PDB file of C-alpha atoms in Angstrom:
ATOM      1  CA  MET A  26      86.748 126.378  95.411  1.00  0.00           C
ATOM      2  CA  LYS A  27      85.183 123.724  93.322  1.00  0.00           C
ATOM      3  CA  ILE A  28      87.758 120.646  92.588  1.00  0.00           C
ATOM      4  CA  SER A  29      87.164 117.553  90.980  1.00  0.00           C
ATOM      5  CA  VAL A  30      88.731 113.951  91.780  1.00  0.00           C
ATOM      6  CA  ILE A  31      88.983 111.470  88.945  1.00  0.00           C
ATOM      7  CA  GLY A  32      88.764 108.355  90.390  1.00  0.00           C
ATOM      8  CA  THR A  33      87.492 106.773  93.783  1.00  0.00           C
ATOM      9  CA  GLY A  34      90.721 104.090  94.866  1.00  0.00           C
ATOM     10  CA  ALA A  35      92.241 104.466  98.139  1.00  0.00           C
ATOM     11  CA  TYR A  36      94.742 107.454  97.163  1.00  0.00           C
ATOM     12  CA  SER A  37      91.691 109.148  95.474  1.00  0.00           C
ATOM     13  CA  LEU A  38      90.218 109.447  98.547  1.00  0.00           C
ATOM     14  CA  ALA A  39      93.073 110.422 100.694  1.00  0.00           C
ATOM     15  CA  ILE A  40      93.449 113.509  98.265  1.00  0.00           C
ATOM     16  CA  ALA A  41      89.759 114.091  98.258  1.00  0.00           C
ATOM     17  CA  LEU A  42      90.005 114.453 102.446  1.00  0.00           C
ATOM     18  CA  ALA A  43      93.128 116.390 102.120  1.00  0.00           C
ATOM     19  CA  LEU A  44      91.273 118.728  99.940  1.00  0.00           C
ATOM     20  CA  ALA A  45      88.120 118.885 101.927  1.00  0.00           C
ATOM     21  CA  LYS A  46      89.920 120.158 105.130  1.00  0.00           C
ATOM     22  CA  LYS A  47      90.043 123.418 103.619  1.00  0.00           C
ATOM     23  CA  SER A  48      86.008 124.094 103.119  1.00  0.00           C
ATOM     24  CA  ASN A  49      86.502 122.944  99.323  1.00  0.00           C
ATOM     25  CA  LYS A  50      83.745 121.802  97.310  1.00  0.00           C
ATOM     26  CA  ILE A  51      84.885 118.127  96.152  1.00  0.00           C
ATOM     27  CA  ILE A  52      83.386 115.857  93.516  1.00  0.00           C
ATOM     28  CA  MET A  53      84.510 112.535  92.825  1.00  0.00           C
ATOM     29  CA  TRP A  54      83.835 110.661  89.532  1.00  0.00           C
ATOM     30  CA  THR A  55      83.615 107.119  89.376  1.00  0.00           C
ATOM     31  CA  GLU A  56      83.079 104.610  86.076  1.00  0.00           C
ATOM     32  CA  SER A  57      81.165 102.437  88.946  1.00  0.00           C
ATOM     33  CA  ASN A  58      77.374 102.928  89.441  1.00  0.00           C
ATOM     34  CA  LYS A  59      78.203 100.414  92.674  1.00  0.00           C
ATOM     35  CA  VAL A  60      80.532 102.829  94.116  1.00  0.00           C
ATOM     36  CA  ALA A  61      78.220 105.523  93.384  1.00  0.00           C
ATOM     37  CA  ASN A  62      75.186 103.972  94.998  1.00  0.00           C
ATOM     38  CA  GLU A  63      77.416 102.743  97.969  1.00  0.00           C
ATOM     39  CA  PHE A  64      78.223 106.783  98.582  1.00  0.00           C
ATOM     40  CA  LYS A  65      74.832 107.671  98.155  1.00  0.00           C
ATOM     41  CA  GLU A  66      73.182 105.448 100.516  1.00  0.00           C
ATOM     42  CA  THR A  67      75.943 105.635 103.201  1.00  0.00           C
ATOM     43  CA  HIS A  68      77.941 108.615 102.815  1.00  0.00           C
ATOM     44  CA  LYS A  69      81.299 106.088 102.828  1.00  0.00           C
ATOM     45  CA  LEU A  70      82.772 104.139 100.556  1.00  0.00           C
ATOM     46  CA  LYS A  71      83.663 101.456 102.780  1.00  0.00           C
ATOM     47  CA  SER A  72      84.312  98.889 100.115  1.00  0.00           C
ATOM     48  CA  ILE A  73      87.490 101.044  99.762  1.00  0.00           C
ATOM     49  CA  VAL A  74      88.660 102.752 102.941  1.00  0.00           C
ATOM     50  CA  ASP A  75      86.465 102.744 106.156  1.00  0.00           C
ATOM     51  CA  THR A  76      86.348 106.003 107.167  1.00  0.00           C
ATOM     52  CA  LYS A  77      84.421 109.155 107.566  1.00  0.00           C
ATOM     53  CA  ILE A  78      83.871 111.117 104.657  1.00  0.00           C
ATOM     54  CA  LEU A  79      83.723 114.853 105.222  1.00  0.00           C
ATOM     55  CA  PRO A  80      80.211 116.420 104.111  1.00  0.00           C
ATOM     56  CA  ASN A  81      81.510 118.501 101.167  1.00  0.00           C
ATOM     57  CA  ILE A  82      82.402 115.841  99.148  1.00  0.00           C
ATOM     58  CA  LYS A  83      80.115 114.053  96.695  1.00  0.00           C
ATOM     59  CA  VAL A  84      80.783 111.317  94.345  1.00  0.00           C
ATOM     60  CA  THR A  85      79.014 110.933  90.946  1.00  0.00           C
ATOM     61  CA  THR A  86      79.432 108.790  87.732  1.00  0.00           C
ATOM     62  CA  ASN A  87      78.336 112.242  85.441  1.00  0.00           C
ATOM     63  CA  MET A  88      81.548 113.652  84.179  1.00  0.00           C
ATOM     64  CA  GLU A  89      79.503 116.307  83.033  1.00  0.00           C
ATOM     65  CA  GLU A  90      78.501 117.251  86.429  1.00  0.00           C
ATOM     66  CA  VAL A  91      82.330 116.567  88.025  1.00  0.00           C
ATOM     67  CA  LEU A  92      83.837 119.003  85.534  1.00  0.00           C
ATOM     68  CA  ASN A  93      81.110 121.951  85.157  1.00  0.00           C
ATOM     69  CA  ASN A  94      82.701 125.136  86.467  1.00  0.00           C
ATOM     70  CA  THR A  95      85.486 123.083  88.281  1.00  0.00           C
ATOM     71  CA  ASP A  96      88.653 125.243  89.300  1.00  0.00           C
ATOM     72  CA  LEU A  97      91.057 122.491  89.569  1.00  0.00           C
ATOM     73  CA  ILE A  98      91.303 118.565  88.737  1.00  0.00           C
ATOM     74  CA  TYR A  99      93.279 116.099  90.209  1.00  0.00           C
ATOM     75  CA  MET A 100      93.960 112.766  88.238  1.00  0.00           C
ATOM     76  CA  VAL A 101      94.138 109.657  90.047  1.00  0.00           C
ATOM     77  CA  THR A 102      93.262 106.984  88.034  1.00  0.00           C
ATOM     78  CA  ALA A 103      95.674 103.897  87.647  1.00  0.00           C
ATOM     79  CA  SER A 104      98.001 104.641  84.792  1.00  0.00           C
ATOM     80  CA  LYS A 105      96.494 102.181  81.878  1.00  0.00           C
ATOM     81  CA  TYR A 106      93.167 104.240  82.094  1.00  0.00           C
ATOM     82  CA  VAL A 107      94.057 107.709  82.245  1.00  0.00           C
ATOM     83  CA  SER A 108      93.581 108.049  78.348  1.00  0.00           C
ATOM     84  CA  THR A 109      90.554 106.251  78.206  1.00  0.00           C
ATOM     85  CA  THR A 110      89.325 108.513  80.925  1.00  0.00           C
ATOM     86  CA  CYS A 111      90.881 111.776  79.096  1.00  0.00           C
ATOM     87  CA  LYS A 112      88.537 110.524  75.878  1.00  0.00           C
ATOM     88  CA  ILE A 113      85.651 110.805  78.863  1.00  0.00           C
ATOM     89  CA  MET A 114      86.683 114.029  79.791  1.00  0.00           C
ATOM     90  CA  LYS A 115      87.142 116.022  76.749  1.00  0.00           C
ATOM     91  CA  PRO A 116      83.656 117.024  75.814  1.00  0.00           C
ATOM     92  CA  PHE A 117      83.521 118.871  79.048  1.00  0.00           C
ATOM     93  CA  TYR A 118      86.934 119.969  79.864  1.00  0.00           C
ATOM     94  CA  ASP A 119      87.962 123.626  79.977  1.00  0.00           C
ATOM     95  CA  LEU A 120      91.239 124.319  78.684  1.00  0.00           C
ATOM     96  CA  LYS A 121      92.159 127.016  81.687  1.00  0.00           C
ATOM     97  CA  VAL A 122      91.608 124.310  84.230  1.00  0.00           C
ATOM     98  CA  PRO A 123      95.026 123.206  85.796  1.00  0.00           C
ATOM     99  CA  ILE A 124      95.161 119.234  85.929  1.00  0.00           C
ATOM    100  CA  CYS A 125      97.393 117.250  88.768  1.00  0.00           C
ATOM    101  CA  ILE A 126      98.332 114.008  88.384  1.00  0.00           C
ATOM    102  CA  ALA A 127      98.254 112.130  91.366  1.00  0.00           C
ATOM    103  CA  THR A 128      98.562 108.556  89.195  1.00  0.00           C
ATOM    104  CA  LYS A 129     102.167 106.824  89.050  1.00  0.00           C
ATOM    105  CA  GLY A 130     102.984 104.934  86.164  1.00  0.00           C
ATOM    106  CA  ILE A 131     103.527 105.404  82.399  1.00  0.00           C
ATOM    107  CA  GLU A 132     100.836 104.553  79.610  1.00  0.00           C
ATOM    108  CA  GLU A 133     101.179 101.309  78.189  1.00  0.00           C
ATOM    109  CA  THR A 134      99.956 101.602  74.461  1.00  0.00           C
ATOM    110  CA  GLN A 135     101.518 104.553  73.850  1.00  0.00           C
ATOM    111  CA  GLN A 136     104.495 104.588  76.332  1.00  0.00           C
ATOM    112  CA  GLU A 137     104.025 107.251  76.931  1.00  0.00           C
ATOM    113  CA  LEU A 138     104.467 109.714  80.308  1.00  0.00           C
ATOM    114  CA  LEU A 139     101.165 110.748  82.039  1.00  0.00           C
ATOM    115  CA  SER A 140     101.551 114.332  81.292  1.00  0.00           C
ATOM    116  CA  ASN A 141     102.171 113.637  77.596  1.00  0.00           C
ATOM    117  CA  VAL A 142      98.980 111.543  77.374  1.00  0.00           C
ATOM    118  CA  ILE A 143      96.874 114.408  79.059  1.00  0.00           C
ATOM    119  CA  TYR A 144      98.463 117.433  76.913  1.00  0.00           C
ATOM    120  CA  ASN A 145      97.878 115.262  73.608  1.00  0.00           C
ATOM    121  CA  GLU A 146      94.351 114.399  74.795  1.00  0.00           C
ATOM    122  CA  LEU A 147      93.079 117.684  76.294  1.00  0.00           C
ATOM    123  CA  LYS A 148      95.983 120.065  75.419  1.00  0.00           C
ATOM    124  CA  SER A 149      96.162 121.567  79.013  1.00  0.00           C
ATOM    125  CA  ARG A 150      98.853 123.554  78.945  1.00  0.00           C
ATOM    126  CA  HIS A 151      98.428 123.879  83.211  1.00  0.00           C
ATOM    127  CA  ILE A 152      99.768 120.389  84.196  1.00  0.00           C
ATOM    128  CA  ALA A 153     101.198 119.238  87.671  1.00  0.00           C
ATOM    129  CA  VAL A 154     102.647 116.479  89.073  1.00  0.00           C
ATOM    130  CA  ILE A 155     102.677 114.935  92.684  1.00  0.00           C
ATOM    131  CA  SER A 156     104.644 112.225  93.971  1.00  0.00           C
ATOM    132  CA  GLY A 157     106.223 111.064  97.161  1.00  0.00           C
ATOM    133  CA  PRO A 158     106.434 108.763 100.100  1.00  0.00           C
ATOM    134  CA  THR A 159     102.745 108.459 101.095  1.00  0.00           C
ATOM    135  CA  PHE A 160     100.815 105.357 100.979  1.00  0.00           C
ATOM    136  CA  ALA A 161      96.855 106.382 100.911  1.00  0.00           C
ATOM    137  CA  ILE A 162      95.895 104.825 104.630  1.00  0.00           C
ATOM    138  CA  ASP A 163      98.688 107.080 105.964  1.00  0.00           C
ATOM    139  CA  MET A 164      97.171 110.037 104.341  1.00  0.00           C
ATOM    140  CA  ILE A 165      94.228 109.562 105.661  1.00  0.00           C
ATOM    141  CA  ASN A 166      95.451 109.269 109.303  1.00  0.00           C
ATOM    142  CA  ASN A 167      96.452 112.251 108.948  1.00  0.00           C
ATOM    143  CA  GLU A 168     100.425 111.222 109.486  1.00  0.00           C
ATOM    144  CA  PRO A 169     103.123 113.706 108.388  1.00  0.00           C
ATOM    145  CA  VAL A 170     103.805 112.873 104.974  1.00  0.00           C
ATOM    146  CA  ALA A 171     105.352 114.897 102.275  1.00  0.00           C
ATOM    147  CA  LEU A 172     105.013 115.493  98.299  1.00  0.00           C
ATOM    148  CA  ALA A 173     107.125 116.515  95.279  1.00  0.00           C
ATOM    149  CA  ILE A 174     105.392 118.739  92.602  1.00  0.00           C
ATOM    150  CA  GLY A 175     106.499 119.537  89.024  1.00  0.00           C
ATOM    151  CA  SER A 176     104.303 121.559  87.122  1.00  0.00           C
ATOM    152  CA  THR A 177     104.258 123.080  83.448  1.00  0.00           C
ATOM    153  CA  SER A 178     103.053 126.151  84.539  1.00  0.00           C
ATOM    154  CA  LEU A 179     103.102 128.477  87.758  1.00  0.00           C
ATOM    155  CA  LYS A 180      99.380 128.472  88.008  1.00  0.00           C
ATOM    156  CA  ALA A 181      98.968 125.018  88.002  1.00  0.00           C
ATOM    157  CA  ARG A 182     102.061 124.341  90.566  1.00  0.00           C
ATOM    158  CA  ASN A 183     100.048 127.249  92.880  1.00  0.00           C
ATOM    159  CA  MET A 184      97.088 126.028  93.032  1.00  0.00           C
ATOM    160  CA  VAL A 185      98.212 122.962  94.096  1.00  0.00           C
ATOM    161  CA  ILE A 186     100.092 123.785  96.824  1.00  0.00           C
ATOM    162  CA  ALA A 187      97.454 125.962  97.825  1.00  0.00           C
ATOM    163  CA  THR A 188      94.382 123.171  97.649  1.00  0.00           C
ATOM    164  CA  LEU A 189      96.520 120.502  98.934  1.00  0.00           C
ATOM    165  CA  SER A 190      99.308 121.498 101.428  1.00  0.00           C
ATOM    166  CA  ASN A 191      97.860 121.470 105.476  1.00  0.00           C
ATOM    167  CA  GLU A 192      99.785 121.210 108.388  1.00  0.00           C
ATOM    168  CA  THR A 193     100.623 117.483 107.932  1.00  0.00           C
ATOM    169  CA  LEU A 194     100.912 117.484 104.300  1.00  0.00           C
ATOM    170  CA  LYS A 195     104.043 118.976 103.117  1.00  0.00           C
ATOM    171  CA  LEU A 196     104.325 120.013  98.988  1.00  0.00           C
ATOM    172  CA  ARG A 197     107.901 120.915  97.582  1.00  0.00           C
ATOM    173  CA  PRO A 198     108.400 122.459  94.334  1.00  0.00           C
ATOM    174  CA  THR A 199     111.176 120.757  91.453  1.00  0.00           C
ATOM    175  CA  LYS A 200     111.299 122.205  88.250  1.00  0.00           C
ATOM    176  CA  ASP A 201     111.911 118.191  86.701  1.00  0.00           C
ATOM    177  CA  ILE A 202     108.280 117.217  85.643  1.00  0.00           C
ATOM    178  CA  VAL A 203     109.946 114.285  83.644  1.00  0.00           C
ATOM    179  CA  GLY A 204     111.739 112.814  86.470  1.00  0.00           C
ATOM    180  CA  ILE A 205     109.290 112.918  88.863  1.00  0.00           C
ATOM    181  CA  GLN A 206     107.371 110.821  86.822  1.00  0.00           C
ATOM    182  CA  LEU A 207     110.193 108.128  85.992  1.00  0.00           C
ATOM    183  CA  CYS A 208     110.855 108.505  89.830  1.00  0.00           C
ATOM    184  CA  GLY A 209     107.389 107.225  90.752  1.00  0.00           C
ATOM    185  CA  SER A 210     106.978 104.868  88.110  1.00  0.00           C
ATOM    186  CA  VAL A 211     110.306 102.723  88.449  1.00  0.00           C
ATOM    187  CA  LYS A 212     110.512 102.726  91.970  1.00  0.00           C
ATOM    188  CA  ASN A 213     107.370 100.653  91.839  1.00  0.00           C
ATOM    189  CA  ILE A 214     109.258  97.958  89.445  1.00  0.00           C
ATOM    190  CA  ILE A 215     112.526  98.195  92.349  1.00  0.00           C
ATOM    191  CA  ALA A 216     109.671  97.559  94.788  1.00  0.00           C
ATOM    192  CA  ILE A 217     108.483  94.528  92.779  1.00  0.00           C
ATOM    193  CA  ALA A 218     112.422  93.109  93.026  1.00  0.00           C
ATOM    194  CA  ALA A 219     112.505  94.154  96.681  1.00  0.00           C
ATOM    195  CA  GLY A 220     110.070  91.835  97.817  1.00  0.00           C
ATOM    196  CA  ILE A 221     111.594  89.361  95.343  1.00  0.00           C
ATOM    197  CA  ILE A 222     114.814  89.449  97.277  1.00  0.00           C
ATOM    198  CA  SER A 223     112.744  89.470 100.797  1.00  0.00           C
ATOM    199  CA  GLY A 224     110.603  86.568  99.883  1.00  0.00           C
ATOM    200  CA  LEU A 225     113.853  84.743  98.651  1.00  0.00           C
ATOM    201  CA  GLY A 226     114.645  84.956 102.439  1.00  0.00           C
ATOM    202  CA  TYR A 227     117.269  87.562 102.137  1.00  0.00           C
ATOM    203  CA  SER A 228     118.057  90.335 104.895  1.00  0.00           C
ATOM    204  CA  GLU A 229     117.229  93.806 105.308  1.00  0.00           C
ATOM    205  CA  SER A 230     121.136  93.939 104.284  1.00  0.00           C
ATOM    206  CA  THR A 231     120.525  92.404 100.761  1.00  0.00           C
ATOM    207  CA  ARG A 232     117.221  94.420 100.214  1.00  0.00           C
ATOM    208  CA  SER A 233     119.409  97.813 101.239  1.00  0.00           C
ATOM    209  CA  PHE A 234     122.174  96.320  98.503  1.00  0.00           C
ATOM    210  CA  LEU A 235     119.515  96.428  95.572  1.00  0.00           C
ATOM    211  CA  ILE A 236     117.849  99.498  96.629  1.00  0.00           C
ATOM    212  CA  ASN A 237     121.185 101.103  96.210  1.00  0.00           C
ATOM    213  CA  GLU A 238     122.005  99.695  92.955  1.00  0.00           C
ATOM    214  CA  SER A 239     118.910 100.898  91.907  1.00  0.00           C
ATOM    215  CA  LEU A 240     119.312 104.589  92.897  1.00  0.00           C
ATOM    216  CA  HIS A 241     122.606 104.323  89.819  1.00  0.00           C
ATOM    217  CA  ASP A 242     119.702 102.957  87.516  1.00  0.00           C
ATOM    218  CA  ILE A 243     117.007 105.214  87.904  1.00  0.00           C
ATOM    219  CA  LYS A 244     118.901 108.012  87.326  1.00  0.00           C
ATOM    220  CA  ASP A 245     120.507 106.715  84.257  1.00  0.00           C
ATOM    221  CA  ILE A 246     116.513 106.227  83.287  1.00  0.00           C
ATOM    222  CA  ILE A 247     115.906 109.722  83.886  1.00  0.00           C
ATOM    223  CA  SER A 248     119.058 111.207  82.399  1.00  0.00           C
ATOM    224  CA  ALA A 249     118.331 109.393  79.206  1.00  0.00           C
ATOM    225  CA  LEU A 250     115.177 110.305  78.834  1.00  0.00           C
ATOM    226  CA  ASN A 251     115.648 114.151  79.172  1.00  0.00           C
ATOM    227  CA  GLY A 252     114.820 114.325  83.461  1.00  0.00           C
ATOM    228  CA  ASN A 253     117.060 115.788  85.874  1.00  0.00           C
ATOM    229  CA  PRO A 254     119.122 112.879  87.690  1.00  0.00           C
ATOM    230  CA  LYS A 255     119.290 114.817  90.691  1.00  0.00           C
ATOM    231  CA  THR A 256     115.095 114.274  91.038  1.00  0.00           C
ATOM    232  CA  ILE A 257     116.034 111.311  92.776  1.00  0.00           C
ATOM    233  CA  LEU A 258     116.978 112.693  96.012  1.00  0.00           C
ATOM    234  CA  SER A 259     113.950 114.351  96.152  1.00  0.00           C
ATOM    235  CA  PHE A 260     110.395 113.286  97.720  1.00  0.00           C
ATOM    236  CA  ALA A 261     109.361 111.418  94.533  1.00  0.00           C
ATOM    237  CA  GLY A 262     112.802 109.619  94.500  1.00  0.00           C
ATOM    238  CA  VAL A 263     114.655 108.293  97.364  1.00  0.00           C
ATOM    239  CA  GLY A 264     111.929 109.026 100.011  1.00  0.00           C
ATOM    240  CA  ASP A 265     109.390 107.102  97.783  1.00  0.00           C
ATOM    241  CA  LEU A 266     111.727 104.310  96.778  1.00  0.00           C
ATOM    242  CA  MET A 267     112.548 103.927 100.632  1.00  0.00           C
ATOM    243  CA  LEU A 268     108.902 103.287 101.671  1.00  0.00           C
ATOM    244  CA  THR A 269     107.581 101.421  98.722  1.00  0.00           C
ATOM    245  CA  CYS A 270     110.724  98.859  98.827  1.00  0.00           C
ATOM    246  CA  SER A 271     110.116  98.309 102.886  1.00  0.00           C
ATOM    247  CA  SER A 272     106.707  98.016 103.354  1.00  0.00           C
ATOM    248  CA  THR A 273     104.012  94.970 103.117  1.00  0.00           C
ATOM    249  CA  LYS A 274     101.710  97.989 102.511  1.00  0.00           C
ATOM    250  CA  SER A 275     103.322  98.456  99.119  1.00  0.00           C
ATOM    251  CA  ARG A 276     101.342  95.872  96.819  1.00  0.00           C
ATOM    252  CA  ASN A 277     104.518  95.508  94.613  1.00  0.00           C
ATOM    253  CA  PHE A 278     106.375  94.731  97.135  1.00  0.00           C
ATOM    254  CA  SER A 279     104.041  91.939  98.533  1.00  0.00           C
ATOM    255  CA  PHE A 280     103.715  90.868  94.745  1.00  0.00           C
ATOM    256  CA  GLY A 281     107.591  90.675  94.180  1.00  0.00           C
ATOM    257  CA  TYR A 282     107.423  88.470  97.861  1.00  0.00           C
ATOM    258  CA  CYS A 283     104.938  86.219  96.130  1.00  0.00           C
ATOM    259  CA  ILE A 284     107.027  85.539  93.513  1.00  0.00           C
ATOM    260  CA  GLY A 285     110.089  85.334  95.928  1.00  0.00           C
ATOM    261  CA  SER A 286     108.894  83.021  98.368  1.00  0.00           C
ATOM    262  CA  THR A 287     106.619  80.553  96.192  1.00  0.00           C
ATOM    263  CA  LYS A 288     106.901  79.275  92.540  1.00  0.00           C
ATOM    264  CA  ASP A 289     103.153  78.492  92.382  1.00  0.00           C
ATOM    265  CA  ASN A 290     101.859  80.231  89.291  1.00  0.00           C
ATOM    266  CA  LYS A 291      98.542  80.213  90.262  1.00  0.00           C
ATOM    267  CA  LYS A 292      99.100  81.601  93.390  1.00  0.00           C
ATOM    268  CA  ILE A 293     101.348  84.684  91.603  1.00  0.00           C
ATOM    269  CA  GLN A 294      98.076  85.110  89.198  1.00  0.00           C
ATOM    270  CA  ASN A 295      95.929  84.841  91.820  1.00  0.00           C
ATOM    271  CA  TYR A 296      97.789  88.016  93.371  1.00  0.00           C
ATOM    272  CA  LEU A 297      97.362  89.968  90.241  1.00  0.00           C
ATOM    273  CA  ASP A 298      94.044  89.109  89.302  1.00  0.00           C
ATOM    274  CA  ASN A 299      92.769  90.459  93.424  1.00  0.00           C
ATOM    275  CA  HIS A 300      95.117  93.052  93.415  1.00  0.00           C
ATOM    276  CA  THR A 301      96.086  96.787  91.498  1.00  0.00           C
ATOM    277  CA  VAL A 302      99.991  96.235  91.169  1.00  0.00           C
ATOM    278  CA  GLU A 303     101.051  99.297  89.146  1.00  0.00           C
ATOM    279  CA  GLY A 304     104.701  98.013  88.841  1.00  0.00           C
ATOM    280  CA  TYR A 305     103.736  95.159  87.202  1.00  0.00           C
ATOM    281  CA  TYR A 306     102.045  96.955  84.462  1.00  0.00           C
ATOM    282  CA  THR A 307     104.885  99.968  84.445  1.00  0.00           C
ATOM    283  CA  LEU A 308     107.687  96.979  84.041  1.00  0.00           C
ATOM    284  CA  ASN A 309     106.494  95.935  81.097  1.00  0.00           C
ATOM    285  CA  THR A 310     106.231  99.562  79.721  1.00  0.00           C
ATOM    286  CA  ILE A 311     109.665 100.938  80.759  1.00  0.00           C
ATOM    287  CA  TYR A 312     110.767  97.074  79.705  1.00  0.00           C
ATOM    288  CA  HIS A 313     109.672  98.218  75.963  1.00  0.00           C
ATOM    289  CA  LEU A 314     110.311 101.844  76.148  1.00  0.00           C
ATOM    290  CA  LEU A 315     114.095 101.458  77.121  1.00  0.00           C
ATOM    291  CA  LYS A 316     114.407  98.829  74.223  1.00  0.00           C
ATOM    292  CA  ARG A 317     112.562 101.056  71.764  1.00  0.00           C
ATOM    293  CA  LYS A 318     115.023 103.747  72.870  1.00  0.00           C
ATOM    294  CA  LYS A 319     117.958 101.396  72.740  1.00  0.00           C
ATOM    295  CA  ILE A 320     118.568 102.319  76.565  1.00  0.00           C
ATOM    296  CA  LYS A 321     119.913  99.223  78.303  1.00  0.00           C
ATOM    297  CA  ILE A 322     119.465  98.853  81.911  1.00  0.00           C
ATOM    298  CA  GLU A 323     120.364  95.338  82.930  1.00  0.00           C
ATOM    299  CA  LEU A 324     118.499  95.367  86.328  1.00  0.00           C
ATOM    300  CA  ILE A 325     115.584  95.937  84.413  1.00  0.00           C
ATOM    301  CA  ASN A 326     115.906  93.503  82.263  1.00  0.00           C
ATOM    302  CA  ILE A 327     116.832  91.072  84.910  1.00  0.00           C
ATOM    303  CA  ILE A 328     113.299  91.775  86.824  1.00  0.00           C
ATOM    304  CA  TYR A 329     111.425  91.500  83.641  1.00  0.00           C
ATOM    305  CA  ASP A 330     112.414  87.961  83.017  1.00  0.00           C
ATOM    306  CA  ILE A 331     111.983  86.874  86.175  1.00  0.00           C
ATOM    307  CA  VAL A 332     107.956  88.663  86.426  1.00  0.00           C
ATOM    308  CA  TYR A 333     107.202  87.831  82.576  1.00  0.00           C
ATOM    309  CA  ASN A 334     109.303  84.801  81.897  1.00  0.00           C
ATOM    310  CA  SER A 335     109.432  83.239  85.242  1.00  0.00           C
ATOM    311  CA  LYS A 336     113.085  83.088  85.263  1.00  0.00           C
ATOM    312  CA  ASP A 337     114.831  81.728  88.729  1.00  0.00           C
ATOM    313  CA  PRO A 338     114.317  84.459  90.929  1.00  0.00           C
ATOM    314  CA  GLU A 339     117.595  83.775  92.322  1.00  0.00           C
ATOM    315  CA  THR A 340     119.149  85.561  89.106  1.00  0.00           C
ATOM    316  CA  LEU A 341     118.238  88.766  90.736  1.00  0.00           C
ATOM    317  CA  ALA A 342     120.120  87.738  93.711  1.00  0.00           C
ATOM    318  CA  THR A 343     123.306  86.464  91.258  1.00  0.00           C
ATOM    319  CA  PHE A 344     123.328  89.635  89.096  1.00  0.00           C
ATOM    320  CA  LEU A 345     123.445  91.732  92.396  1.00  0.00           C
ATOM    321  CA  ILE A 346     127.032  90.276  93.604  1.00  0.00           C
ATOM    322  CA  THR A 347     128.209  89.824  89.993  1.00  0.00           C
ATOM    323  CA  LYS A 348     127.198  93.384  88.630  1.00  0.00           C
ATOM    324  CA  LYS A 349     130.490  95.401  88.169  1.00  0.00           C
TER     325      LYS A 349
END
């Protein structure tokens, strides 16, 4: 089976390595000639993750080659690039081929779930979404991990489970494709808040206080946007939230820690300039999406004011203790 992986970041590589275990032919797309040349010369992506790459994985900048006669596509680019990447894919995309979204986030310009963006751009009716508590490096190191999977068709669901699940990677199906995406997106925002709390010097108890309060808000967001609030209990919900809010491996948490521990805007901006912080962009998108739909979530508003309007980070701790 030929499987296409769109993107060559750390998580893209983790997905590709998992897929390659079953002797599938994996072809990864990158827009970077530098990355493609690095792979051609060394058969590694050392600038991304220094790990051995299986011989049935190939990297190229040629989208036509990537999509020609492919059986399944994994979309693993940053959320802000999904729409433009779909436009590059469109001339070569076959409507019968399922697309699995492994990216977490919401498209900024359209303020749309990524499943909607892909449907609107490519008209695909076979879309799956995977999300859960999985850092790329842990998948690469074959640690036991788990993902929730939602889909618009049985074909998409079954192909993803068949190709991706293995002795260290478990996938659990759910019907709620909306809730999975919202959990995977909003948890990055909460991770920034958890980092802020830790950066301010507060204990794990206070951070757990924040995480617990955020569960109610995430449920409210899912309900308001026509998902199933019970999805918060899935791997995409509580599992991913706990992981991202409690580890320095999380760039969202580390970014929040930077905000909480320093008032130096140059240091904060420097972190953003040197790291991809999905939650930073998702926060802006979710904030304006909720505002447009007249959905009031106070916690999101507080985090937005701290991150985008330089409000005193201590207001987050004050909010937690005074919230009714």
